[in-house]
């Protein structure tokens, strides 16, 4: 049996699964942050700090002005409950997902697929690998810089990383090291799993590859509500064959329901028990790396809006700006704003503001309110709108009002 689903219902299911189907809490706390991360499964890490580093933004989009120090404590505090690993891209995730990605760690050590460079470094620099690991076991968690004394700088490739930096990164990808904490400037400090992770995680038996893939596809499906095979595969960056096999087994088990979505060219799958609200009333600025829109093909299918990251596009060729956040208004993406946090001046600058086809008379006011909320959350005093983009005059008036 194949369920039938309208495009509007699929969009509401996706928004609800991503945490936009309920009102923001009045005072977001630890419980709200943890439950949101658990539902999403993963927060992508990105070092760009034009507004705020990306892993903080999805929680703001869903919860409002939560204390950012809460995420720091959950991820890098004295008793962390989150782990870092390559889950989607570089990511934060609940520690319980760590065993489900041990197959990827094994692939990194073996040089499978994209990990060939890791295996080559293991093979060509065994003494550097062994030395870095022994030093961290003996002295406790260390940064790459603390291991670099006497290490040679790489003459190219790997961005000129020292051998010490390459060693700890390879050990991280292979699962021999993990992130113990982050220091000022977002510097990663590496520790062995037994120095960082709780016994409950360390003693969890490693699931076989097929079992881990099924568990990850279930997590992805629950985080998306309804999704195509490519959507499910992208969430935890899995291969086509293993994804297809996992989906087939999960359909047989009743955990995924085959679904035909109006207007979607490929078959979809609904998470068993996925909620479909009658209406979504969210207002949210979305990081370009937000789970809802990080797979651009899915974002365009859901919202009819083509989203592209223009950070690496020459300035003269950018359409919307350098660090652009789409604005979710209800069930539609109605605008985009190119933002910059000027911490010295205490201003959140709107470098450009563009309306989307579904913008309405309320868009500028709703967006202005969300920008003021974001400025307060970032500790900035004001929002200023530059005269770039067709929405800028209306947004500037709304901000001033």
mmCIF file of N, CA, C and O in Angstrom, residues 142-221:
data_model
loop_
_atom_site.group_PDB
_atom_site.id
_atom_site.type_symbol
_atom_site.label_atom_id
_atom_site.label_comp_id
_atom_site.label_asym_id
_atom_site.label_seq_id
_atom_site.Cartn_x
_atom_site.Cartn_y
_atom_site.Cartn_z
ATOM 1 N N UNK A 142 44.699 17.274 24.478
ATOM 2 C CA UNK A 142 45.614 18.294 23.982
ATOM 3 C C UNK A 142 45.112 18.834 22.645
ATOM 4 O O UNK A 142 44.433 18.130 21.891
ATOM 5 N N UNK A 143 45.489 20.064 22.345
ATOM 6 C CA UNK A 143 45.239 20.613 21.013
ATOM 7 C C UNK A 143 46.374 20.193 20.088
ATOM 8 O O UNK A 143 47.433 19.740 20.540
ATOM 9 N N UNK A 144 46.148 20.375 18.790
ATOM 10 C CA UNK A 144 47.209 20.062 17.836
ATOM 11 C C UNK A 144 48.431 20.935 18.092
ATOM 12 O O UNK A 144 49.572 20.476 17.976
ATOM 13 N N UNK A 145 48.191 22.193 18.471
ATOM 14 C CA UNK A 145 49.306 23.094 18.730
ATOM 15 C C UNK A 145 50.210 22.608 19.850
ATOM 16 O O UNK A 145 51.417 22.831 19.831
ATOM 17 N N UNK A 146 49.599 21.956 20.849
ATOM 18 C CA UNK A 146 50.396 21.448 21.970
ATOM 19 C C UNK A 146 51.205 20.219 21.597
ATOM 20 O O UNK A 146 52.073 19.802 22.351
ATOM 21 N N UNK A 147 50.914 19.652 20.428
ATOM 22 C CA UNK A 147 51.681 18.502 19.943
ATOM 23 C C UNK A 147 52.706 18.899 18.884
ATOM 24 O O UNK A 147 53.495 18.070 18.445
ATOM 25 N N UNK A 148 52.720 20.176 18.484
ATOM 26 C CA UNK A 148 53.441 20.569 17.283
ATOM 27 C C UNK A 148 54.933 20.810 17.478
ATOM 28 O O UNK A 148 55.656 20.984 16.506
ATOM 29 N N UNK A 149 55.418 20.873 18.678
ATOM 30 C CA UNK A 149 56.816 21.175 18.898
ATOM 31 C C UNK A 149 57.693 20.191 18.135
ATOM 32 O O UNK A 149 57.628 18.986 18.338
ATOM 33 N N UNK A 150 58.471 20.715 17.215
ATOM 34 C CA UNK A 150 59.383 19.864 16.450
ATOM 35 C C UNK A 150 58.738 19.201 15.255
ATOM 36 O O UNK A 150 59.439 18.544 14.471
ATOM 37 N N UNK A 151 57.428 19.344 15.066
ATOM 38 C CA UNK A 151 56.774 18.706 13.916
ATOM 39 C C UNK A 151 56.990 19.544 12.663
ATOM 40 O O UNK A 151 57.061 20.767 12.715
ATOM 41 N N UNK A 152 57.120 18.903 11.524
ATOM 42 C CA UNK A 152 57.352 19.582 10.258
ATOM 43 C C UNK A 152 56.032 20.115 9.705
ATOM 44 O O UNK A 152 54.997 19.492 9.834
ATOM 45 N N UNK A 153 56.113 21.299 9.082
ATOM 46 C CA UNK A 153 54.944 21.844 8.403
ATOM 47 C C UNK A 153 54.785 21.178 7.047
ATOM 48 O O UNK A 153 55.767 20.944 6.342
ATOM 49 N N UNK A 154 53.557 20.879 6.692
ATOM 50 C CA UNK A 154 53.294 20.271 5.392
ATOM 51 C C UNK A 154 53.529 21.274 4.270
ATOM 52 O O UNK A 154 53.116 22.418 4.368
ATOM 53 N N UNK A 155 54.191 20.889 3.187
ATOM 54 C CA UNK A 155 54.528 21.821 2.112
ATOM 55 C C UNK A 155 53.377 22.051 1.141
ATOM 56 O O UNK A 155 53.587 22.507 0.035
ATOM 57 N N UNK A 156 52.189 21.730 1.500
ATOM 58 C CA UNK A 156 51.048 21.887 0.591
ATOM 59 C C UNK A 156 50.056 20.786 0.858
ATOM 60 O O UNK A 156 50.337 19.836 1.568
ATOM 61 N N UNK A 157 48.887 20.925 0.336
ATOM 62 C CA UNK A 157 47.848 19.957 0.667
ATOM 63 C C UNK A 157 47.480 20.117 2.138
ATOM 64 O O UNK A 157 48.262 20.633 2.935
ATOM 65 N N UNK A 158 46.330 19.696 2.478
ATOM 66 C CA UNK A 158 45.853 19.783 3.867
ATOM 67 C C UNK A 158 46.072 21.192 4.432
ATOM 68 O O UNK A 158 46.284 21.377 5.610
ATOM 69 N N UNK A 159 46.075 22.181 3.558
ATOM 70 C CA UNK A 159 46.206 23.591 3.961
ATOM 71 C C UNK A 159 47.472 23.845 4.778
ATOM 72 O O UNK A 159 47.521 24.687 5.657
ATOM 73 N N UNK A 160 48.543 23.101 4.464
ATOM 74 C CA UNK A 160 49.795 23.326 5.161
ATOM 75 C C UNK A 160 49.776 22.874 6.608
ATOM 76 O O UNK A 160 50.566 23.345 7.415
ATOM 77 N N UNK A 161 48.883 21.973 6.957
ATOM 78 C CA UNK A 161 48.833 21.495 8.336
ATOM 79 C C UNK A 161 50.158 20.840 8.714
ATOM 80 O O UNK A 161 50.830 20.211 7.900
ATOM 81 N N UNK A 162 50.500 20.950 9.968
ATOM 82 C CA UNK A 162 51.663 20.231 10.474
ATOM 83 C C UNK A 162 51.345 18.744 10.538
ATOM 84 O O UNK A 162 50.186 18.332 10.476
ATOM 85 N N UNK A 163 52.375 17.956 10.666
ATOM 86 C CA UNK A 163 52.162 16.519 10.798
ATOM 87 C C UNK A 163 51.352 16.199 12.053
ATOM 88 O O UNK A 163 50.546 15.261 12.059
ATOM 89 N N UNK A 164 51.546 16.983 13.111
ATOM 90 C CA UNK A 164 50.784 16.742 14.334
ATOM 91 C C UNK A 164 49.294 16.965 14.095
ATOM 92 O O UNK A 164 48.451 16.176 14.537
ATOM 93 N N UNK A 165 48.960 18.040 13.381
ATOM 94 C CA UNK A 165 47.552 18.331 13.093
ATOM 95 C C UNK A 165 46.961 17.243 12.207
ATOM 96 O O UNK A 165 45.839 16.772 12.432
ATOM 97 N N UNK A 166 47.701 16.814 11.206
ATOM 98 C CA UNK A 166 47.201 15.753 10.333
ATOM 99 C C UNK A 166 46.998 14.459 11.123
ATOM 100 O O UNK A 166 46.027 13.731 10.907
ATOM 101 N N UNK A 167 47.917 14.181 12.038
ATOM 102 C CA UNK A 167 47.808 12.945 12.828
ATOM 103 C C UNK A 167 46.553 12.946 13.688
ATOM 104 O O UNK A 167 45.796 11.964 13.705
ATOM 105 N N UNK A 168 46.299 14.046 14.409
ATOM 106 C CA UNK A 168 45.141 14.047 15.309
ATOM 107 C C UNK A 168 43.839 14.058 14.521
ATOM 108 O O UNK A 168 42.841 13.476 14.954
ATOM 109 N N UNK A 169 43.837 14.703 13.347
ATOM 110 C CA UNK A 169 42.626 14.674 12.526
ATOM 111 C C UNK A 169 42.354 13.269 12.002
ATOM 112 O O UNK A 169 41.213 12.799 12.000
ATOM 113 N N UNK A 170 43.398 12.584 11.560
ATOM 114 C CA UNK A 170 43.216 11.198 11.093
ATOM 115 C C UNK A 170 42.739 10.300 12.236
ATOM 116 O O UNK A 170 41.849 9.456 12.052
ATOM 117 N N UNK A 171 43.313 10.478 13.402
ATOM 118 C CA UNK A 171 42.893 9.692 14.563
ATOM 119 C C UNK A 171 41.454 10.028 14.964
ATOM 120 O O UNK A 171 40.705 9.150 15.412
ATOM 121 N N UNK A 172 41.067 11.279 14.791
ATOM 122 C CA UNK A 172 39.679 11.687 15.066
ATOM 123 C C UNK A 172 38.732 10.980 14.100
ATOM 124 O O UNK A 172 37.722 10.398 14.506
ATOM 125 N N UNK A 173 39.040 11.020 12.810
ATOM 126 C CA UNK A 173 38.150 10.406 11.823
ATOM 127 C C UNK A 173 38.077 8.885 12.000
ATOM 128 O O UNK A 173 37.048 8.275 11.731
ATOM 129 N N UNK A 174 39.174 8.296 12.457
ATOM 130 C CA UNK A 174 39.199 6.845 12.661
ATOM 131 C C UNK A 174 38.609 6.430 14.004
ATOM 132 O O UNK A 174 38.506 5.236 14.294
ATOM 133 N N UNK A 175 38.233 7.413 14.840
ATOM 134 C CA UNK A 175 37.586 7.104 16.108
ATOM 135 C C UNK A 175 38.528 6.854 17.264
ATOM 136 O O UNK A 175 38.071 6.556 18.375
ATOM 137 N N UNK A 176 39.844 6.997 17.051
ATOM 138 C CA UNK A 176 40.801 6.813 18.145
ATOM 139 C C UNK A 176 40.868 8.040 19.046
ATOM 140 O O UNK A 176 41.324 7.958 20.189
ATOM 141 N N UNK A 177 40.461 9.182 18.517
ATOM 142 C CA UNK A 177 40.364 10.412 19.296
ATOM 143 C C UNK A 177 38.975 11.003 19.077
ATOM 144 O O UNK A 177 38.316 10.728 18.070
ATOM 145 N N UNK A 178 38.556 11.835 20.011
ATOM 146 C CA UNK A 178 37.324 12.600 19.846
ATOM 147 C C UNK A 178 37.571 14.001 20.400
ATOM 148 O O UNK A 178 38.664 14.294 20.897
ATOM 149 N N UNK A 179 36.592 14.866 20.302
ATOM 150 C CA UNK A 179 36.759 16.227 20.809
ATOM 151 C C UNK A 179 36.461 16.261 22.295
ATOM 152 O O UNK A 179 35.360 15.901 22.722
ATOM 153 N N UNK A 180 37.446 16.707 23.065
ATOM 154 C CA UNK A 180 37.253 16.826 24.513
ATOM 155 C C UNK A 180 36.599 18.157 24.855
ATOM 156 O O UNK A 180 35.717 18.233 25.709
ATOM 157 N N UNK A 181 37.051 19.228 24.179
ATOM 158 C CA UNK A 181 36.468 20.548 24.395
ATOM 159 C C UNK A 181 36.892 21.447 23.252
ATOM 160 O O UNK A 181 37.620 21.032 22.342
ATOM 161 N N UNK A 182 36.408 22.672 23.271
ATOM 162 C CA UNK A 182 36.829 23.708 22.336
ATOM 163 C C UNK A 182 37.306 24.904 23.147
ATOM 164 O O UNK A 182 36.718 25.264 24.159
ATOM 165 N N UNK A 183 38.383 25.536 22.687
ATOM 166 C CA UNK A 183 38.927 26.699 23.384
ATOM 167 C C UNK A 183 38.622 27.971 22.607
ATOM 168 O O UNK A 183 38.040 27.939 21.535
ATOM 169 N N UNK A 184 39.058 29.103 23.157
ATOM 170 C CA UNK A 184 38.867 30.387 22.509
ATOM 171 C C UNK A 184 39.356 30.320 21.068
ATOM 172 O O UNK A 184 40.436 29.795 20.801
ATOM 173 N N UNK A 185 38.548 30.862 20.161
ATOM 174 C CA UNK A 185 38.887 30.771 18.756
ATOM 175 C C UNK A 185 38.428 29.476 18.128
ATOM 176 O O UNK A 185 38.760 29.175 16.989
ATOM 177 N N UNK A 186 37.680 28.676 18.888
ATOM 178 C CA UNK A 186 37.084 27.431 18.405
ATOM 179 C C UNK A 186 38.134 26.349 18.164
ATOM 180 O O UNK A 186 37.930 25.423 17.387
ATOM 181 N N UNK A 187 39.262 26.452 18.852
ATOM 182 C CA UNK A 187 40.319 25.447 18.705
ATOM 183 C C UNK A 187 39.876 24.129 19.336
ATOM 184 O O UNK A 187 39.443 24.085 20.489
ATOM 185 N N UNK A 188 39.998 23.055 18.582
ATOM 186 C CA UNK A 188 39.596 21.740 19.072
ATOM 187 C C UNK A 188 40.689 21.146 19.955
ATOM 188 O O UNK A 188 41.874 21.205 19.639
ATOM 189 N N UNK A 189 40.268 20.561 21.066
ATOM 190 C CA UNK A 189 41.154 19.829 21.969
ATOM 191 C C UNK A 189 40.777 18.356 21.876
ATOM 192 O O UNK A 189 39.613 17.997 22.048
ATOM 193 N N UNK A 190 41.753 17.512 21.590
ATOM 194 C CA UNK A 190 41.501 16.097 21.312
ATOM 195 C C UNK A 190 41.758 15.245 22.544
ATOM 196 O O UNK A 190 42.749 15.432 23.250
ATOM 197 N N UNK A 191 40.865 14.286 22.772
ATOM 198 C CA UNK A 191 41.063 13.306 23.830
ATOM 199 C C UNK A 191 40.720 11.928 23.315
ATOM 200 O O UNK A 191 40.031 11.782 22.292
ATOM 201 N N UNK A 192 41.176 10.905 24.002
ATOM 202 C CA UNK A 192 40.777 9.552 23.623
ATOM 203 C C UNK A 192 39.327 9.329 24.059
ATOM 204 O O UNK A 192 38.844 9.986 24.985
ATOM 205 N N UNK A 193 38.600 8.422 23.408
ATOM 206 C CA UNK A 193 37.204 8.197 23.789
ATOM 207 C C UNK A 193 37.032 7.897 25.274
ATOM 208 O O UNK A 193 36.064 8.370 25.898
ATOM 209 N N UNK A 194 37.955 7.128 25.873
ATOM 210 C CA UNK A 194 37.793 6.796 27.292
ATOM 211 C C UNK A 194 38.048 7.999 28.195
ATOM 212 O O UNK A 194 37.637 7.994 29.356
ATOM 213 N N UNK A 195 38.703 9.056 27.670
ATOM 214 C CA UNK A 195 38.893 10.289 28.441
ATOM 215 C C UNK A 195 37.681 11.210 28.355
ATOM 216 O O UNK A 195 37.542 12.117 29.172
ATOM 217 N N UNK A 196 36.814 10.982 27.362
ATOM 218 C CA UNK A 196 35.744 11.933 27.069
ATOM 219 C C UNK A 196 34.349 11.320 27.196
ATOM 220 O O UNK A 196 33.460 11.912 27.817
ATOM 221 N N UNK A 197 34.147 10.161 26.614
ATOM 222 C CA UNK A 197 32.805 9.584 26.519
ATOM 223 C C UNK A 197 32.464 8.766 27.761
ATOM 224 O O UNK A 197 33.356 8.166 28.371
ATOM 225 N N UNK A 198 31.196 8.700 28.140
ATOM 226 C CA UNK A 198 30.807 7.915 29.321
ATOM 227 C C UNK A 198 30.892 6.417 29.043
ATOM 228 O O UNK A 198 30.863 5.970 27.892
ATOM 229 N N UNK A 199 30.953 5.655 30.120
ATOM 230 C CA UNK A 199 31.036 4.192 29.996
ATOM 231 C C UNK A 199 29.849 3.622 29.238
ATOM 232 O O UNK A 199 29.979 2.644 28.501
ATOM 233 N N UNK A 200 28.685 4.227 29.416
ATOM 234 C CA UNK A 200 27.493 3.717 28.740
ATOM 235 C C UNK A 200 27.658 3.715 27.222
ATOM 236 O O UNK A 200 27.121 2.846 26.527
ATOM 237 N N UNK A 201 28.411 4.675 26.703
ATOM 238 C CA UNK A 201 28.678 4.731 25.260
ATOM 239 C C UNK A 201 29.822 3.798 24.901
ATOM 240 O O UNK A 201 29.750 3.031 23.939
ATOM 241 N N UNK A 202 30.894 3.854 25.679
ATOM 242 C CA UNK A 202 32.062 3.024 25.392
ATOM 243 C C UNK A 202 31.725 1.540 25.417
ATOM 244 O O UNK A 202 32.274 0.751 24.642
ATOM 245 N N UNK A 203 30.815 1.157 26.310
ATOM 246 C CA UNK A 203 30.488 -0.260 26.464
ATOM 247 C C UNK A 203 29.333 -0.713 25.584
ATOM 248 O O UNK A 203 28.975 -1.895 25.592
ATOM 249 N N UNK A 204 28.755 0.211 24.803
ATOM 250 C CA UNK A 204 27.705 -0.187 23.868
ATOM 251 C C UNK A 204 28.309 -1.063 22.779
ATOM 252 O O UNK A 204 29.270 -0.652 22.115
ATOM 253 N N UNK A 205 27.797 -2.267 22.579
ATOM 254 C CA UNK A 205 28.341 -3.126 21.518
ATOM 255 C C UNK A 205 28.230 -2.445 20.159
ATOM 256 O O UNK A 205 27.262 -1.724 19.889
ATOM 257 N N UNK A 206 29.226 -2.646 19.336
ATOM 258 C CA UNK A 206 29.209 -2.070 17.997
ATOM 259 C C UNK A 206 28.193 -2.823 17.143
ATOM 260 O O UNK A 206 28.331 -4.032 16.936
ATOM 261 N N UNK A 207 27.156 -2.138 16.655
ATOM 262 C CA UNK A 207 26.177 -2.839 15.812
ATOM 263 C C UNK A 207 26.802 -3.207 14.474
ATOM 264 O O UNK A 207 27.747 -2.555 14.024
ATOM 265 N N UNK A 208 26.282 -4.256 13.851
ATOM 266 C CA UNK A 208 26.805 -4.557 12.521
ATOM 267 C C UNK A 208 26.374 -3.450 11.571
ATOM 268 O O UNK A 208 25.481 -2.643 11.856
ATOM 269 N N UNK A 209 27.026 -3.404 10.441
ATOM 270 C CA UNK A 209 26.865 -2.298 9.511
ATOM 271 C C UNK A 209 25.404 -2.110 9.092
ATOM 272 O O UNK A 209 24.883 -0.984 9.098
ATOM 273 N N UNK A 210 24.734 -3.197 8.743
ATOM 274 C CA UNK A 210 23.348 -3.097 8.283
ATOM 275 C C UNK A 210 22.434 -2.582 9.388
ATOM 276 O O UNK A 210 21.528 -1.768 9.146
ATOM 277 N N UNK A 211 22.660 -3.037 10.610
ATOM 278 C CA UNK A 211 21.844 -2.577 11.742
ATOM 279 C C UNK A 211 22.046 -1.087 11.976
ATOM 280 O O UNK A 211 21.089 -0.343 12.233
ATOM 281 N N UNK A 212 23.304 -0.640 11.908
ATOM 282 C CA UNK A 212 23.598 0.784 12.094
ATOM 283 C C UNK A 212 22.940 1.625 11.007
ATOM 284 O O UNK A 212 22.378 2.693 11.277
ATOM 285 N N UNK A 213 22.987 1.147 9.766
ATOM 286 C CA UNK A 213 22.372 1.890 8.669
ATOM 287 C C UNK A 213 20.867 2.007 8.862
ATOM 288 O O UNK A 213 20.279 3.081 8.624
ATOM 289 N N UNK A 214 20.232 0.939 9.290
ATOM 290 C CA UNK A 214 18.784 1.003 9.535
ATOM 291 C C UNK A 214 18.465 2.020 10.626
ATOM 292 O O UNK A 214 17.519 2.805 10.511
ATOM 293 N N UNK A 215 19.248 1.985 11.695
ATOM 294 C CA UNK A 215 19.001 2.915 12.806
ATOM 295 C C UNK A 215 19.179 4.369 12.361
ATOM 296 O O UNK A 215 18.404 5.251 12.747
ATOM 297 N N UNK A 216 20.182 4.638 11.524
ATOM 298 C CA UNK A 216 20.413 6.004 11.048
ATOM 299 C C UNK A 216 19.309 6.450 10.091
ATOM 300 O O UNK A 216 18.873 7.609 10.140
ATOM 301 N N UNK A 217 18.841 5.549 9.239
ATOM 302 C CA UNK A 217 17.756 5.908 8.320
ATOM 303 C C UNK A 217 16.480 6.194 9.098
ATOM 304 O O UNK A 217 15.728 7.126 8.768
ATOM 305 N N UNK A 218 16.206 5.433 10.147
ATOM 306 C CA UNK A 218 15.042 5.712 10.995
ATOM 307 C C UNK A 218 15.172 7.092 11.622
ATOM 308 O O UNK A 218 14.204 7.881 11.647
ATOM 309 N N UNK A 219 16.368 7.419 12.149
ATOM 310 C CA UNK A 219 16.581 8.742 12.750
ATOM 311 C C UNK A 219 16.354 9.833 11.706
ATOM 312 O O UNK A 219 15.727 10.863 11.988
ATOM 313 N N UNK A 220 16.873 9.618 10.512
ATOM 314 C CA UNK A 220 16.715 10.605 9.455
ATOM 315 C C UNK A 220 15.243 10.778 9.087
ATOM 316 O O UNK A 220 14.750 11.905 8.920
ATOM 317 N N UNK A 221 14.519 9.675 8.958
ATOM 318 C CA UNK A 221 13.104 9.734 8.588
ATOM 319 C C UNK A 221 12.297 10.483 9.642
ATOM 320 O O UNK A 221 11.425 11.307 9.316
#
